[in-house]
Coordinates of C-alpha atoms in Angstrom, one line a residue:
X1 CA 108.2 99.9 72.1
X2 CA 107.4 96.1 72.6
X3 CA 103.6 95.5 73.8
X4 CA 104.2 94.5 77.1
X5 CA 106.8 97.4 77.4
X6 CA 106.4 100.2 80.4
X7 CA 104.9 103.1 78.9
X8 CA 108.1 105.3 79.4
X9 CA 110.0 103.4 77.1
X10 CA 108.2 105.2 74.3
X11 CA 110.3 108.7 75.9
X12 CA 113.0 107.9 78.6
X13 CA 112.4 105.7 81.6
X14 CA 114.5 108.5 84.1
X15 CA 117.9 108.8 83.5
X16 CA 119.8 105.9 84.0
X17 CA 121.3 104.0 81.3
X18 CA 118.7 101.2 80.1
X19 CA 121.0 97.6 80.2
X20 CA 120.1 94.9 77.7
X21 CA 120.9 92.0 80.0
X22 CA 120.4 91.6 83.7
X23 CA 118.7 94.4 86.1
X24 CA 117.5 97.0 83.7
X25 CA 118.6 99.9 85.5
X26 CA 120.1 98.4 88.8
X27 CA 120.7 101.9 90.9
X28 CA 117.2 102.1 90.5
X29 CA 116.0 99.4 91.2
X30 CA 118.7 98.5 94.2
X31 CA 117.5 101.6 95.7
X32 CA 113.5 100.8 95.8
X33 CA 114.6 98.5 98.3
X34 CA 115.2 101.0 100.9
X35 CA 111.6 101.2 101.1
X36 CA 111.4 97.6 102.0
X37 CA 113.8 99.2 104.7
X38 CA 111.4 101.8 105.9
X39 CA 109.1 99.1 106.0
X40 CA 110.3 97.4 108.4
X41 CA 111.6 99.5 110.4
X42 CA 107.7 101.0 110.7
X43 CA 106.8 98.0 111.7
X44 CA 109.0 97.8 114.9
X45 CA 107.5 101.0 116.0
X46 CA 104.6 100.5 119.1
X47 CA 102.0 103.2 119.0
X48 CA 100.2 104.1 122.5
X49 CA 97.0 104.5 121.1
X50 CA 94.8 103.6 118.4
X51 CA 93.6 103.8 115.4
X52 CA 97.6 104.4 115.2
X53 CA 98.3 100.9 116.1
X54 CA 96.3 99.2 113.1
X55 CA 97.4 102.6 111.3
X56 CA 101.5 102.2 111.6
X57 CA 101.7 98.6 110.2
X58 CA 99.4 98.7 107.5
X59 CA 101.8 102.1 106.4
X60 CA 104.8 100.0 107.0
X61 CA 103.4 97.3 104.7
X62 CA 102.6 99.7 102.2
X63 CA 106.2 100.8 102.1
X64 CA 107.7 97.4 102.1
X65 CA 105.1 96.7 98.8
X66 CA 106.3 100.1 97.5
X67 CA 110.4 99.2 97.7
X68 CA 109.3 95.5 95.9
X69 CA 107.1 96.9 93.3
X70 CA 109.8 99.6 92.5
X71 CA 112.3 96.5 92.4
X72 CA 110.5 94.9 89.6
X73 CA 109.4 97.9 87.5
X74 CA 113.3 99.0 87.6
X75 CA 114.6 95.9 87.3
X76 CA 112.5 95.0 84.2
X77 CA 111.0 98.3 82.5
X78 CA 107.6 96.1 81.9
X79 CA 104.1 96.9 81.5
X80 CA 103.3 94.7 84.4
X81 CA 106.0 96.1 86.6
X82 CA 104.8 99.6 86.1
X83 CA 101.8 98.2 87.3
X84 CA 103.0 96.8 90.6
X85 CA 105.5 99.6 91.2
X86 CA 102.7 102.2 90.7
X87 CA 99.2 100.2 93.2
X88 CA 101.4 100.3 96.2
X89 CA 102.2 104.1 95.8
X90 CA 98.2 104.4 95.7
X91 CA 98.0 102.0 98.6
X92 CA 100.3 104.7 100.6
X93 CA 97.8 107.5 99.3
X94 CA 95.1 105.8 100.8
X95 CA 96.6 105.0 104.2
X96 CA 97.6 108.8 104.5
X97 CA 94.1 109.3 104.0
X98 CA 92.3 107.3 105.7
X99 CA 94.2 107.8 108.8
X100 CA 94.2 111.8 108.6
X101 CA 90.6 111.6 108.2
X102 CA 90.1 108.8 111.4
X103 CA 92.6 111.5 113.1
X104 CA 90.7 114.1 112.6
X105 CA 87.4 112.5 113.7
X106 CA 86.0 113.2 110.4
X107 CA 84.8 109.4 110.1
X108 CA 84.9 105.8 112.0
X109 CA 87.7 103.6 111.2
X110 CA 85.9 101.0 109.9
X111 CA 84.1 103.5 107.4
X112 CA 87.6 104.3 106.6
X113 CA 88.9 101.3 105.8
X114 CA 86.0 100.6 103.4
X115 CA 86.4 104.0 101.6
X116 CA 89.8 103.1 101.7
X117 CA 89.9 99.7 100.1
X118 CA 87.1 101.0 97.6
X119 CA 88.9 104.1 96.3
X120 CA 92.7 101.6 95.8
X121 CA 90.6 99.5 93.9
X122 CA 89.3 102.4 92.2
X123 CA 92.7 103.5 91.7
X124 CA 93.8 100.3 90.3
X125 CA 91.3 100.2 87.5
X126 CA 92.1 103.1 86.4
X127 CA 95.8 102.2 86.0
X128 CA 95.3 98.7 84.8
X129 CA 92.9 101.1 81.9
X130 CA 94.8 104.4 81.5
X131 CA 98.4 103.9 82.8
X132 CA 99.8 107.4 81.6
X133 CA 97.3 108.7 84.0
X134 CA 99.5 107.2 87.4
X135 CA 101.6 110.4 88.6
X136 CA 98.6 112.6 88.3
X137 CA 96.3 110.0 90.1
X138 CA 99.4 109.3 92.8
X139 CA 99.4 113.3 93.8
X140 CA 95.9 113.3 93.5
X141 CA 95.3 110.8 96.2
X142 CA 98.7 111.7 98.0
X143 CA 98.2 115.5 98.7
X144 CA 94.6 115.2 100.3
X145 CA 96.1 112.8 103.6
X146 CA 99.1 115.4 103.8
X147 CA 97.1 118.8 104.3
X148 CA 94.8 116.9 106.4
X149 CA 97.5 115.8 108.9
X150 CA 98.8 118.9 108.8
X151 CA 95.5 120.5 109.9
X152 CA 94.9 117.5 112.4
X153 CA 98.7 118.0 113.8
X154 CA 98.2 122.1 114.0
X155 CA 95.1 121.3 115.8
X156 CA 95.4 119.1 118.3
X157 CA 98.5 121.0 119.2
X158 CA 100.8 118.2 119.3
X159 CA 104.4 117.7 118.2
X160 CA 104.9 117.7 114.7
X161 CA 108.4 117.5 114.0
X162 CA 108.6 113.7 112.5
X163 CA 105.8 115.0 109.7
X164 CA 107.4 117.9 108.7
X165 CA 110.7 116.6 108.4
X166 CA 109.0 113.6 106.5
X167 CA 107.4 116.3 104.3
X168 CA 110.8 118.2 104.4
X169 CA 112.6 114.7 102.4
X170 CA 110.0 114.6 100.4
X171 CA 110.2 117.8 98.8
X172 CA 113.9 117.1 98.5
X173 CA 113.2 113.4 96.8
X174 CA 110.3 115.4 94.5
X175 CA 113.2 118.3 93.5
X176 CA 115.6 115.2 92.7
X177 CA 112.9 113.2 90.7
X178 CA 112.8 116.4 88.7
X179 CA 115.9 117.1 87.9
X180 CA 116.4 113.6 86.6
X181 CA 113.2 113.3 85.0
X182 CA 114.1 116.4 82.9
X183 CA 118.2 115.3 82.3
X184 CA 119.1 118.2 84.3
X185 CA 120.8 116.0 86.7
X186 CA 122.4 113.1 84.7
X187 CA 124.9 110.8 83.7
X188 CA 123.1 107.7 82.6
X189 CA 126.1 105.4 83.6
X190 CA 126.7 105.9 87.1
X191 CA 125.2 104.3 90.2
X192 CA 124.5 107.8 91.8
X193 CA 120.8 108.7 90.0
X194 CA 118.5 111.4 91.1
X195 CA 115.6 109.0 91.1
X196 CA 117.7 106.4 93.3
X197 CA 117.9 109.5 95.7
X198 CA 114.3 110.1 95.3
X199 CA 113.9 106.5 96.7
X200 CA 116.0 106.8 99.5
X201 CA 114.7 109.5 100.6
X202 CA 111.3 109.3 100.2
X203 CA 111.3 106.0 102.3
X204 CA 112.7 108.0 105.0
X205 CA 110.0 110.6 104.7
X206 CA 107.4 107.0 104.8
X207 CA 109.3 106.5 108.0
X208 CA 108.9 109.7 109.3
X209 CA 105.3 109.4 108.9
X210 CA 105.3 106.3 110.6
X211 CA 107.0 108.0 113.4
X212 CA 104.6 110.8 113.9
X213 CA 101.6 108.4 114.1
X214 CA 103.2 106.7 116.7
X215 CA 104.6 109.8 119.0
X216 CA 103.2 109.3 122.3
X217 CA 103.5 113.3 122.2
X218 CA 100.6 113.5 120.0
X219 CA 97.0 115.3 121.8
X220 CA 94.0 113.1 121.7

């Protein structure tokens, strides 16, 4: 594996066929960019209240960081584009987080935003120093934000439909990731890859979340 190689190299980088010239794997990487979608698209959203409207466009800029980190790991299996796929995936974490716990009135906002800043950069150490440690660190940081906004959504008492369809893709994307992970699901040549699927829809599941903060149907 060359030095500056991603660290999958030295196994398989998912399923899809490795090209020597051009995009890498370009299903893979064309698909990150619905996340730059999801983005977007979060962004356009108007919450009624806060901390949701400081909450919803740092999530939306997260995604969009997400879909162009993805771009450039996929598109050139490198050391530093594992590195810029993987921080904004911790940056997502982190906003989960932090707002679940601002939500829940378990801290202040701006205490928040401090721990939050504190534990990416945390975060990002760590994967700059011990890169095979990302997918553990991502669920690590991940799963906290979802059970608390579960608990916050149950209650408050207030519609929760947008989260647990969000949660709902993003089993689905996690099943798909899987299967291709593991070749179960594979043929390295064609544009329709498990972990492309995984990208679509786990920026729909970012969406989603998006969404739920910004439901006026949501109990103070």
């Amino acid at each position: 594996m060359p030095a500056d190689g991603a660290t999958c190299l030295a196994t398989r980088c998912f399923c899809e066929l490795v090209r020597a010239d051009g995009i890498t794997q370009p299903a893979n990487a064309w698909s990150s960019l619905a996340f730059v979608v999801a983005g977007a698209a979060a962004l356009l959203l108007r919450p009624a209240a806060r901390p949701e409207r400081v909450l919803v466009p740092l999530l939306g800029v997260a995604l969009a960081a997400v879909g162009l980190g993805s771009f450039a790991f996929h598109a050139t299996l490198t050391l530093w584009g594992q590195f810029v796929d993987v921080f904004p995936m911790y940056a997502v974490g982190c906003v989960l987080l932090a707002g679940a716990l601002v939500r829940l009135g378990w801290t202040t906002p701006r205490r928040a935003a401090v721990g939050g800043v504190a534990l990416l950069v945390a975060l990002g150490v760590l994967l700059w120093l011990w890169p095979e440690s990302r997918r553990v660190l991502f669920a690590a940081v991940l799963l906290p934000g979802i059970v608390r906004e579960l608990v916050r959504t149950r209650r408050v008492g207030g519609d929760g439909r947008w989260l647990h369809v969000g949660l709902g893709l993003l089993v689905a994307a996690y099943a798909l990731w899987v299967l291709d992970q593991a070749g179960l699901l594979c043929d390295p040549t064609s544009w329709l890859q498990g972990h492309a699927a995984w990208h679509v829809l786990g920026a729909v599941a970012g969406w989603c979340l998006a969404r739920h903060w910004a439901s006026r149907r949501l109990v103070a």
